[in-house]
Amino acid sequence: MRILSIETSCDETAVSLLSIAGDANSPGIKTLGNALFSQVNLHAQYGGVYPNLAKREHQKNLIPLFRSVLTESKSLKSSQKKIVVSAKTKKILEREPELLRQFLDFLPTIRKPKIDAIAVTTGPGLEPALWVGISFAKALGNYWNIPVIPINHMEGHIMSVLFEADKAKGRNEIRINYPLIALLISGGHTELVYAQKPLKYKSLGQTRDDAVGEAYDKVARMLDLPYPGGPEVSRLAEEARKLGIQDTKLKFPRPMINSKDLDFSFSGLKTSVLYFIDGRKLSRRKKMEIAREFEDAVTEVLLRKTQLALLSKHAKTLVVGGGVIANSHIRESLKDLVKNLPNTKLLIPTRELSTDNSKMIGVTAYIHLMLGPKRSKKKGAFSARGNLRLSS
Ligand code: KG4
Ligand code: ZN
């Protein structure tokens, strides 16, 4: 089955075309085309993602990325007779004028490619940004009469583990066995999710204030590091560990580490860092000590709560998704944790798929098509949901 997928929930515009077949828990996936544009440098000047700028950029970039995916997958064929874009299709794009203009210029010039379904992220994320992808998906679906599948971005992060780095084997050796625990750690999320079986998600706990990535980014700002600061803080911490630099008297709190629930809180930790710095000018060495202790505190809390979740649910699979899993210390600590749990397998996405992308959205749509309830014929009955939750 060929699935076109579209992701515009935050500051990455992404489009891909996948050919997927086989068992939904271990599908064979071939990437026919993939294109991604990160707006991170544009938003850097604002110190965070600016929703209306993201919306404008998504509108500008979707058609060029779509064209590049069609070219890469050898699906771009010019059309002799122009198909008229209906008033209904135009109406879907009326709030995205730049995208509508490009749509009208491009679509009538090409032949309908072989696409069985269009997957699009509907949340969580920035609503103005989400709407651009949704409108594009709906417009394409309407124009070519292809079903559109709404996908939860966080479920995408979970399923991103299904792509194998080594394609040489020709078949997927990764399998998601249930029960599953997913630790989702990104700039907007920190959550432990449980699935007793496919598509049946239950949130076990989440952050009560800041997300892990957000705490990293805020601490980075306190340390005068450039945006996005997560990787910068982790680089400093890494260097400190390598050089054996540590202030043994410096101890930040491990918030909620002994609470019986699976919730998190990172705002107190962040405030402790702020109070410790207390407006002082810091040497590089001091920054390294702070980064290391901050990262240790975050990692210990994540580990303790994840361990609790795994043991209480007898999980066979631990999936870790979201941008923060790019962090080597957290990654390695989680590997050590499951070494002591012989019945649990850890699945982590490749680096490319740890951050936002559209491939994870496409494979999630496949799982829904294979295992989910048969979809109603009513197309287009969904909208952007900034706070969409992952539970059934
Ligand atoms: O999932 P993601 O790409 O975007 C969303 O938030 O949805 O995650 C981005 C977050 C940012 O907060 C970034 O600072 C953080 O992930 N991040 C890291 C590292 N790389 C990215 N945090 C800690 N260590 C890293 N190496
Ligand atoms: Zn994400």
XYZ file of C-alpha atoms and ligand atoms in Angstrom:
419
model
C 0.000 0.000 0.000
C 1.285 3.451 -0.896
C 0.804 6.117 1.731
C 1.550 9.800 1.277
C 2.150 11.450 4.638
C 2.228 15.072 5.715
C 3.548 16.587 8.952
C 3.291 20.292 9.890
C 2.628 20.242 13.639
C 5.507 22.485 14.658
C 8.509 23.911 12.815
C 9.257 21.036 10.445
C 7.470 20.759 7.124
C 7.657 17.148 5.970
C 6.188 15.012 3.199
C 6.883 11.395 2.332
C 5.658 8.569 0.187
C 5.997 5.085 1.669
C 5.234 1.661 0.309
C 4.169 -0.508 3.249
C 3.103 -4.141 3.422
C 2.727 -7.041 5.829
C 2.148 -7.437 9.539
C 1.075 -4.203 11.200
C 3.305 -4.880 14.234
C 6.335 -5.481 12.052
C 5.627 -3.971 8.631
C 7.928 -3.988 5.646
C 8.492 -0.355 4.757
C 10.085 1.150 1.688
C 10.643 4.884 1.547
C 9.874 5.891 -2.032
C 10.334 9.596 -1.409
C 11.028 11.791 1.594
C 11.482 15.550 1.944
C 11.792 17.694 5.028
C 12.444 21.353 5.625
C 13.341 22.519 9.124
C 12.491 26.107 10.011
C 14.657 25.997 13.103
C 17.014 28.755 11.972
C 14.120 31.091 11.170
C 12.600 30.665 14.632
C 15.939 30.916 16.418
C 15.732 34.736 16.414
C 12.529 34.530 18.492
C 14.013 31.992 20.918
C 11.123 29.623 20.243
C 8.651 28.590 17.566
C 6.504 31.480 16.378
C 3.148 29.978 15.217
C 2.230 32.436 12.466
C 5.682 32.323 10.969
C 5.478 28.512 11.039
C 2.105 28.680 9.258
C 3.489 30.951 6.543
C 6.537 28.744 6.000
C 4.491 25.526 5.828
C 2.307 27.135 3.145
C 5.351 28.143 1.172
C 7.150 24.807 1.439
C 4.522 22.081 1.096
C 4.177 22.047 -2.695
C 7.963 22.164 -3.360
C 8.483 19.293 -0.894
C 5.568 17.357 -2.393
C 7.023 17.862 -5.861
C 10.406 16.620 -4.697
C 8.817 13.488 -3.162
C 6.992 12.766 -6.426
C 10.212 13.228 -8.379
C 12.230 11.002 -6.042
C 9.597 8.269 -6.189
C 9.394 8.560 -9.973
C 5.713 9.435 -9.688
C 5.891 12.852 -11.307
C 4.236 12.611 -14.720
C 2.959 15.610 -16.562
C -0.655 15.615 -17.568
C -1.866 16.370 -21.092
C -5.368 17.329 -20.165
C -5.766 19.613 -17.202
C -8.110 18.474 -14.442
C -10.093 21.434 -13.196
C -9.693 22.234 -9.508
C -13.236 22.225 -8.142
C -14.765 24.990 -6.060
C -14.880 22.518 -3.140
C -11.148 21.856 -3.310
C -10.461 25.591 -3.499
C -12.682 26.206 -0.501
C -10.660 23.739 1.589
C -7.606 25.919 0.969
C -9.265 29.306 1.364
C -7.459 30.063 4.632
C -4.090 29.143 3.126
C -3.832 31.600 0.198
C -0.171 30.952 -0.635
C -0.709 27.205 -0.637
C -3.859 27.597 -2.761
C -1.929 29.645 -5.325
C 0.783 26.989 -5.627
C -1.798 24.183 -5.625
C -3.626 25.770 -8.571
C -0.353 26.237 -10.453
C 1.006 22.732 -9.872
C -1.714 20.111 -9.471
C -3.487 20.528 -12.842
C -0.157 20.002 -14.610
C 0.465 16.487 -13.250
C -1.115 13.063 -13.493
C -2.641 11.377 -10.441
C 0.145 9.304 -8.835
C -0.455 5.893 -7.301
C -1.377 6.776 -3.720
C -3.801 4.654 -1.680
C -4.151 6.891 1.362
C -3.016 10.269 2.639
C -1.937 10.487 6.295
C -1.760 13.811 8.084
C -0.916 14.965 11.606
C -3.945 16.525 13.312
C -2.386 17.143 16.726
C -0.969 17.767 19.216
C 0.919 20.821 18.023
C 0.453 24.438 17.019
C -3.024 24.773 15.542
C -2.206 27.351 12.832
C 0.657 25.102 11.720
C -1.391 21.889 11.884
C -4.136 23.438 9.763
C -1.820 23.978 6.805
C -0.997 20.264 6.566
C -4.597 19.243 7.200
C -5.954 21.591 4.533
C -3.361 20.357 2.059
C -4.183 16.702 2.795
C -7.909 17.308 2.517
C -7.514 19.293 -0.701
C -5.391 16.550 -2.290
C -7.805 13.882 -1.043
C -10.724 15.784 -2.515
C -8.990 16.531 -5.803
C -7.828 12.961 -6.442
C -10.495 11.131 -4.437
C -8.068 9.498 -1.997
C -8.986 8.789 1.665
C -7.337 10.993 4.285
C -6.309 9.476 7.632
C -5.907 11.780 10.668
C -2.897 10.831 12.804
C -1.800 11.710 16.323
C 1.741 13.094 16.263
C 2.705 11.349 19.538
C 1.549 7.995 18.223
C 3.795 8.767 15.264
C 6.750 9.190 17.633
C 5.981 5.737 19.102
C 5.740 4.069 15.690
C 8.915 5.780 14.447
C 10.801 2.802 15.917
C 9.421 0.564 13.168
C 11.899 1.840 10.603
C 15.023 -0.174 10.454
C 18.398 1.444 9.979
C 19.740 -1.537 8.077
C 17.672 -1.994 4.945
C 19.962 -4.678 3.526
C 18.009 -7.515 5.103
C 14.983 -6.741 2.968
C 12.565 -7.474 5.761
C 11.740 -5.763 8.992
C 13.247 -7.421 12.030
C 11.724 -4.921 14.383
C 8.511 -5.973 16.041
C 6.387 -4.224 18.610
C 5.230 -6.786 21.161
C 2.529 -5.852 23.618
C 2.065 -4.821 26.408
C 3.997 -1.711 25.454
C 5.225 1.229 27.470
C 6.204 4.387 25.617
C 8.238 7.158 27.151
C 7.602 10.270 25.081
C 10.072 13.057 25.666
C 10.111 16.146 23.484
C 9.952 19.931 23.647
C 6.214 19.836 24.302
C 5.711 16.450 25.965
C 6.835 14.241 28.781
C 4.526 11.320 29.151
C 4.413 7.614 29.923
C 1.893 5.786 27.764
C 0.705 2.196 28.132
C -0.824 0.011 25.455
C -2.052 -3.403 26.502
C -2.709 -4.142 22.818
C -2.328 -2.235 19.533
C -4.123 1.118 19.324
C -5.417 0.939 22.921
C -3.478 3.697 24.620
C -3.714 4.877 28.174
C -1.708 7.706 29.649
C -0.031 6.597 32.891
C 1.470 9.946 33.789
C 2.776 13.148 32.356
C 4.499 16.337 33.318
C 2.547 18.705 35.518
C 4.469 21.719 34.214
C 7.454 21.858 31.837
C 8.339 19.154 29.329
C 11.877 17.722 29.502
C 12.962 19.368 26.257
C 11.483 22.651 27.413
C 13.449 22.454 30.679
C 16.611 21.769 28.674
C 15.912 24.745 26.428
C 15.249 27.048 29.397
C 18.378 25.956 31.236
C 20.298 26.546 28.007
C 19.048 30.125 27.982
C 20.199 30.594 31.590
C 23.626 29.351 30.510
C 23.667 31.749 27.527
C 23.653 28.923 25.014
C 22.069 29.314 21.554
C 18.557 28.070 20.684
C 17.502 25.239 20.567
C 19.505 24.652 23.678
C 18.803 21.000 24.522
C 21.664 19.620 22.433
C 23.996 22.385 23.690
C 23.348 21.584 27.359
C 23.829 17.900 26.678
C 27.102 18.600 24.845
C 28.422 20.485 27.894
C 27.318 17.702 30.226
C 28.930 15.116 27.972
C 32.191 17.028 27.944
C 32.098 17.357 31.737
C 31.681 13.602 32.066
C 34.491 12.928 29.634
C 36.884 15.283 31.437
C 35.788 14.124 34.892
C 34.484 17.590 35.780
C 31.892 17.562 38.551
C 30.974 19.765 41.481
C 30.165 17.119 44.083
C 28.640 19.723 46.403
C 26.186 20.880 43.717
C 22.932 18.959 44.065
C 19.735 19.866 42.206
C 16.421 18.296 43.237
C 14.999 15.171 41.562
C 11.384 16.351 41.470
C 8.711 13.761 42.280
C 11.233 10.917 42.176
C 9.660 9.254 45.203
C 6.030 9.986 44.419
C 4.044 6.812 43.867
C 2.442 8.093 40.668
C 3.972 8.337 37.202
C 3.724 12.091 36.835
C 6.699 14.364 36.311
C 7.583 17.936 37.182
C 10.561 19.846 35.861
C 9.798 23.446 36.664
C 11.209 23.229 40.226
C 14.440 21.782 38.888
C 14.675 24.592 36.374
C 14.090 27.168 39.137
C 16.828 25.582 41.250
C 19.236 26.090 38.381
C 18.113 29.716 38.087
C 18.595 30.353 41.828
C 21.952 28.669 41.799
C 23.188 30.859 38.944
C 21.697 33.924 40.672
C 22.660 36.307 37.867
C 26.371 35.489 38.097
C 28.677 35.434 35.108
C 29.677 31.804 34.734
C 32.953 30.278 33.655
C 32.787 27.498 31.063
C 33.775 25.008 33.735
C 30.902 26.095 35.985
C 28.489 25.784 33.063
C 29.718 22.254 32.481
C 29.153 21.360 36.135
C 25.638 22.780 36.058
C 24.778 21.029 32.781
C 26.034 17.701 34.104
C 24.137 17.892 37.388
C 20.971 19.078 35.623
C 21.168 16.200 33.142
C 21.810 13.693 35.937
C 18.725 14.952 37.790
C 16.512 14.707 34.683
C 17.840 11.261 33.779
C 17.358 9.819 37.270
C 13.722 10.916 37.369
C 12.980 9.617 33.864
C 14.616 6.300 34.685
C 12.835 5.765 37.999
C 9.382 6.480 36.571
C 9.976 4.405 33.453
C 11.148 1.477 35.573
C 8.009 1.728 37.719
C 5.807 1.713 34.619
C 7.626 -1.247 33.040
C 7.420 -3.373 36.162
C 3.814 -2.594 37.009
C 2.601 -3.358 33.470
C 4.931 -6.307 32.702
C 5.874 -4.574 29.493
C 7.426 -6.565 26.666
C 8.445 -3.459 24.752
C 9.737 -0.086 25.848
C 9.588 2.527 23.114
C 11.215 5.889 23.614
C 10.193 8.652 21.244
C 10.545 12.409 20.837
C 13.393 14.811 20.167
C 15.047 14.425 23.589
C 15.995 10.818 22.835
C 18.783 12.280 20.712
C 20.412 12.778 24.124
C 23.113 10.118 24.472
C 23.176 10.069 28.277
C 19.432 9.429 28.537
C 19.648 6.901 25.707
C 22.495 4.932 27.315
C 20.885 5.055 30.765
C 17.683 3.563 29.360
C 19.699 0.809 27.685
C 21.259 -0.028 31.052
C 17.838 -0.059 32.674
C 16.405 -2.701 30.334
C 19.535 -4.849 30.591
C 18.186 -5.832 33.981
C 14.726 -6.582 32.620
C 15.073 -9.729 30.477
C 11.445 -9.694 29.290
C 11.521 -6.134 28.022
C 12.977 -5.057 24.693
C 13.975 -1.432 24.171
C 13.173 0.152 20.821
C 14.591 3.573 19.984
C 14.169 5.335 16.634
C 17.164 6.195 14.511
C 18.448 9.743 14.982
C 16.820 10.939 11.762
C 13.459 9.681 12.987
C 13.821 10.894 16.594
C 12.890 14.430 15.618
C 9.708 15.448 13.825
C 9.205 13.795 10.440
C 6.438 12.538 8.169
C 7.598 8.934 7.754
C 6.411 8.119 11.270
C 2.989 9.553 10.369
C 2.739 7.329 7.286
C 3.548 4.104 9.109
C 1.076 4.966 11.884
C -1.660 5.391 9.286
C -0.838 1.923 7.938
C -1.315 0.403 11.396
C -4.684 2.107 11.738
C -5.749 0.930 8.298
C -4.759 -2.649 9.158
C -5.899 -2.909 12.770
C -8.282 -0.040 13.416
C -12.028 0.040 12.998
C -13.216 0.333 9.402
C -13.399 4.024 8.635
C -16.639 5.748 7.810
C -17.014 7.037 4.292
C -17.457 10.562 5.638
C -14.266 12.240 4.546
C -12.781 15.356 6.013
C -14.655 15.271 9.326
C -11.664 16.175 11.467
C -9.812 19.306 12.444
C -6.579 20.483 14.058
C -6.426 19.732 17.771
C -3.573 21.446 19.518
C -4.003 19.405 22.699
C -4.955 16.075 21.168
C -4.378 13.283 23.714
C -3.226 9.762 23.096
C -5.865 7.608 24.728
C -8.735 5.571 23.496
O 10.286 16.047 19.234
P 10.972 17.335 18.937
O 11.856 17.410 17.714
O 9.967 18.493 18.799
C 8.853 18.615 19.634
O 9.023 19.211 20.719
O 7.797 18.069 19.253
O 11.834 17.711 20.252
C 12.604 18.902 20.335
C 13.149 19.041 21.746
C 13.757 20.406 22.008
O 13.316 20.875 23.260
C 15.257 20.119 22.036
O 16.003 21.010 22.837
C 15.277 18.719 22.609
O 14.183 18.069 21.967
N 16.531 18.033 22.308
C 17.401 17.610 23.246
C 18.498 17.037 22.565
N 18.248 17.120 21.215
C 17.036 17.714 21.085
N 17.360 17.677 24.580
C 18.390 17.156 25.258
N 19.462 16.607 24.687
C 19.567 16.510 23.350
N 20.642 15.941 22.783
Zn 7.486 15.748 17.960
